[in-house]
Short mmCIF file of C-alpha atoms in Angstrom, two decimals:
data_model
loop_
_atom_site.label_atom_id
_atom_site.label_comp_id
_atom_site.label_asym_id
_atom_site.label_seq_id
_atom_site.Cartn_x
_atom_site.Cartn_y
_atom_site.Cartn_z
CA MET A 464 54.99 39.82 106.29
CA HIS A 465 52.67 41.89 104.12
CA TYR A 466 53.35 42.34 100.35
CA ASN A 467 51.77 44.78 97.85
CA LEU A 468 52.08 43.06 94.47
CA GLY A 469 51.62 46.07 92.41
CA ALA A 470 54.17 48.08 94.25
CA GLU A 471 56.58 45.07 94.20
CA GLN A 472 56.54 44.98 90.38
CA PHE A 473 56.96 48.65 89.91
CA LEU A 474 59.74 49.16 92.51
CA PHE A 475 61.54 46.03 91.19
CA SER A 476 61.46 47.37 87.57
CA GLN A 477 62.87 50.76 88.71
CA LEU A 478 65.64 49.16 90.81
CA THR A 479 66.76 46.72 88.08
CA LYS A 480 66.28 48.51 84.84
CA ASP A 481 70.03 49.66 84.60
CA SER A 482 71.48 46.52 86.08
CA SER A 483 73.86 44.32 84.25
CA GLU A 484 73.02 41.35 86.58
CA PHE A 485 70.40 38.77 86.43
CA ASN A 486 67.56 39.92 88.56
CA PHE A 487 64.35 38.09 88.85
CA TRP A 488 61.38 39.15 90.85
CA ILE A 489 59.84 36.75 93.33
CA PRO A 490 56.16 37.08 94.20
CA GLY A 491 55.71 37.91 97.98
CA GLU A 492 54.06 34.67 99.07
CA VAL A 493 56.72 32.56 97.27
CA ALA A 494 59.54 34.66 98.74
CA GLU A 495 58.12 34.25 102.23
CA HIS A 496 57.84 30.45 101.67
CA PHE A 497 61.35 30.05 100.63
CA LEU A 498 62.68 32.03 103.61
CA GLU A 499 60.58 29.83 105.93
CA ARG A 500 61.65 26.68 104.43
CA ALA A 501 65.22 27.62 104.57
CA LYS A 502 65.06 27.65 108.38
CA ASN A 503 66.32 24.70 110.61
CA PRO A 504 67.96 22.76 107.69
CA CYS A 505 68.32 18.98 107.84
CA LYS A 506 71.71 17.33 107.41
CA ILE A 507 71.45 16.63 103.80
CA SER A 508 70.25 20.23 102.81
CA GLN A 509 72.81 21.79 105.14
CA GLU A 510 75.66 19.84 103.55
CA LEU A 511 74.62 20.81 100.17
CA PHE A 512 74.38 24.43 101.14
CA ASN A 513 77.81 24.42 102.78
CA LYS A 514 79.30 23.28 99.47
CA TYR A 515 77.24 25.82 97.53
CA VAL A 516 78.26 28.97 99.55
CA THR A 517 82.03 27.98 99.06
CA ALA A 518 81.73 27.24 95.34
CA SER A 519 82.66 29.18 92.35
CA PRO A 520 79.98 29.89 89.82
CA GLY A 521 80.81 26.81 87.68
CA TYR A 522 80.50 24.55 90.61
CA ARG A 523 77.34 26.29 91.75
CA TYR A 524 75.97 25.42 88.37
CA HIS A 525 76.68 21.76 88.97
CA ILE A 526 75.18 21.83 92.46
CA ARG A 527 71.89 23.35 91.32
CA LYS A 528 71.76 20.61 88.58
CA ALA A 529 72.51 17.93 91.15
CA ILE A 530 69.72 19.26 93.43
CA PHE A 531 67.33 19.48 90.47
CA TYR A 532 67.91 15.98 89.22
CA SER A 533 67.85 14.37 92.61
CA TYR A 534 64.62 16.21 93.54
CA MET A 535 63.16 15.32 90.24
CA GLY A 536 63.84 11.54 90.70
CA LEU A 537 62.42 11.61 94.23
CA ASN A 538 59.47 13.72 93.11
CA TYR A 539 58.12 10.91 90.90
CA GLU A 540 59.34 7.83 92.81
CA THR A 541 58.56 8.72 96.49
CA ASP A 542 55.67 7.06 98.29
CA ARG A 543 54.16 10.06 99.91
CA LYS A 544 52.83 7.89 102.73
CA ASN A 545 56.40 6.64 103.50
CA LYS A 546 57.91 8.92 106.25
CA LYS A 547 61.63 8.01 105.36
CA GLN A 548 61.10 8.62 101.63
CA MET A 549 59.37 11.93 102.25
CA GLU A 550 62.18 13.02 104.51
CA GLN A 551 64.60 12.56 101.57
CA LEU A 552 62.29 14.49 99.31
CA GLU A 553 61.94 17.25 101.81
CA ALA A 554 65.73 17.53 102.12
CA PHE A 555 66.09 18.59 98.50
CA ASN A 556 63.04 20.75 98.71
CA GLN A 557 64.65 22.44 101.58
CA ALA A 558 67.97 22.76 99.57
CA VAL A 559 66.09 24.59 96.75
CA ALA A 560 64.74 26.99 99.35
CA MET A 561 68.22 27.64 100.95
CA VAL A 562 69.86 28.31 97.49
CA VAL A 563 67.18 30.77 96.57
CA ALA A 564 67.29 32.44 99.94
CA ARG A 565 71.02 32.77 99.56
CA HIS A 566 70.47 34.96 96.47
CA MET A 567 67.33 36.78 97.65
CA THR A 568 67.00 40.40 98.70
CA VAL A 569 63.92 41.62 100.50
CA ILE A 570 63.55 45.35 100.49
CA ASP A 571 61.09 47.49 102.50
CA THR A 572 60.39 50.81 100.77
CA LEU A 573 57.70 53.26 101.73
CA GLY A 574 55.95 50.50 103.69
CA HIS A 575 56.00 48.07 100.80
CA LYS A 576 58.16 44.81 100.73
CA PHE A 577 59.34 43.07 97.65
CA ALA A 578 61.81 40.46 96.92
CA TYR A 579 64.13 39.43 94.09
CA ILE A 580 67.13 37.11 93.40
CA THR A 581 70.36 38.29 91.84
CA ASP A 582 72.97 36.24 90.07
CA ILE A 583 75.52 36.37 87.27
CA ASN A 584 73.82 37.22 83.91
CA ASP A 585 74.64 34.04 82.09
CA VAL A 586 72.16 31.76 80.29
CA LYS A 587 73.59 28.66 82.11
CA MET A 588 73.02 30.16 85.49
CA VAL A 589 69.46 31.25 84.42
CA GLU A 590 68.79 27.74 83.28
CA GLY A 591 69.66 26.55 86.90
CA TRP A 592 67.01 28.80 88.29
CA LYS A 593 64.47 27.61 85.72
CA ASP A 594 65.16 24.20 86.79
CA LEU A 595 64.75 24.81 90.47
CA PHE A 596 61.36 26.59 90.02
CA ASP A 597 60.19 23.83 87.64
CA ILE A 598 60.79 20.94 90.03
CA MET A 599 59.40 22.63 93.06
CA GLY A 600 56.44 23.83 91.13
CA SER A 601 55.85 20.31 89.79
CA ASP A 602 56.13 18.85 93.34
CA TYR A 603 53.58 21.36 94.75
CA SER A 604 51.12 21.60 91.85
CA HIS A 605 50.87 17.90 91.15
CA PHE A 606 51.22 16.24 94.66
CA ARG A 607 50.23 18.75 97.26
CA LYS A 608 47.15 20.57 98.31
CA GLY A 609 45.95 23.89 99.65
CA LYS A 610 48.48 26.73 99.82
CA PHE A 611 51.21 24.45 98.53
CA HIS A 612 49.22 23.82 95.37
CA LYS A 613 48.73 27.51 94.85
CA LEU A 614 52.52 28.18 95.30
CA GLY A 615 53.10 25.40 92.85
CA GLU A 616 51.12 27.13 90.20
CA ILE A 617 53.02 30.41 90.79
CA LEU A 618 56.37 28.62 90.71
CA THR A 619 55.40 26.90 87.46
CA SER A 620 54.60 30.35 86.00
CA MET A 621 57.96 31.61 87.06
CA TYR A 622 59.54 28.62 85.27
CA GLY A 623 57.59 29.32 82.19
CA CYS A 624 58.64 32.91 82.25
CA LEU A 625 62.32 32.04 82.35
CA ASN A 626 62.03 29.28 79.90
CA SER A 627 60.35 31.69 77.35
CA GLU A 628 63.13 34.24 78.00
CA ILE A 629 65.88 31.73 77.42
CA ARG A 630 64.36 30.46 74.27
CA ASP A 631 64.03 34.20 73.07
CA GLY A 632 67.83 34.72 73.68
CA LYS A 633 67.43 37.25 76.48
CA TYR A 634 70.42 35.95 78.41
CA PRO A 635 74.01 35.83 77.18
CA ASP A 636 76.39 33.02 76.99
CA THR A 637 79.41 34.57 78.66
CA GLY A 638 81.57 31.56 78.28
CA LEU A 639 81.19 30.47 81.96
CA GLN A 640 83.71 27.74 82.79
CA ILE A 641 81.96 24.67 83.86
CA PRO A 642 84.04 22.05 85.63
CA SER A 643 84.09 18.53 84.38
CA PRO A 644 81.97 15.86 86.10
CA GLN A 645 85.12 14.46 87.73
CA GLU A 646 86.19 17.85 88.96
CA PHE A 647 82.64 18.36 90.41
CA LEU A 648 82.73 14.94 92.20
CA ASP A 649 86.17 15.74 93.60
CA PHE A 650 84.88 19.07 94.87
CA MET A 651 81.74 17.51 96.50
CA ASN A 652 83.92 14.74 98.08
CA ASN A 653 86.48 17.07 99.58
CA GLU A 654 85.75 17.41 103.21
CA LYS A 655 88.24 20.11 103.54
CA THR A 656 86.26 22.59 101.58
CA GLU A 657 86.68 26.00 103.30
CA GLN A 658 83.50 27.20 104.99
CA LYS A 659 83.64 30.69 103.79
CA PRO A 660 81.00 32.45 101.46
CA PRO A 661 82.40 33.77 98.18
CA ASP A 662 82.71 37.37 97.50
CA GLU A 663 79.61 39.29 96.56
CA ASP A 664 80.82 40.00 93.05
CA THR A 665 80.89 36.30 92.30
CA LEU A 666 77.23 35.67 93.30
#
């Protein structure tokens, strides 16, 4: 997959300038990585994703936070030479990729490909994206080498961009209803959750 970064940025700005949604440009090499990592999910990442695609926005907020905190704990405690521990870490890494890929659009216009994520324009939801980019960026930039280290630096820059925009008040607080911790636990423990994606307008 070939990406032209200059064309990406221009086409993205033209596409989203009148949008009332949250849209965030994903650099080409990062988008490609997310899409690749989302393939062939393990049991843990698939179970988390199954819950995610059936959840309302408030529950999706909780799921992102749960992935973030689980990944963060494993990121600093995992013995990178221990295969079983690394499998757990990689499960949450893959869960991040699957969530991002769920919201990602890749467009081919005049021979140029570019990618972006779309979500509800609410500060709580944007904070969730910030957290996911932060923890994956930290994993890659601090503990991995080669292309992963480079991706980590880009992800950390994406985190920094969103963090600055949140501090500057760019994103509104729409009063998004967030379920209580107990309601969230009940949702996650409910094995009868209907396996059906939400309507597009709830994304």
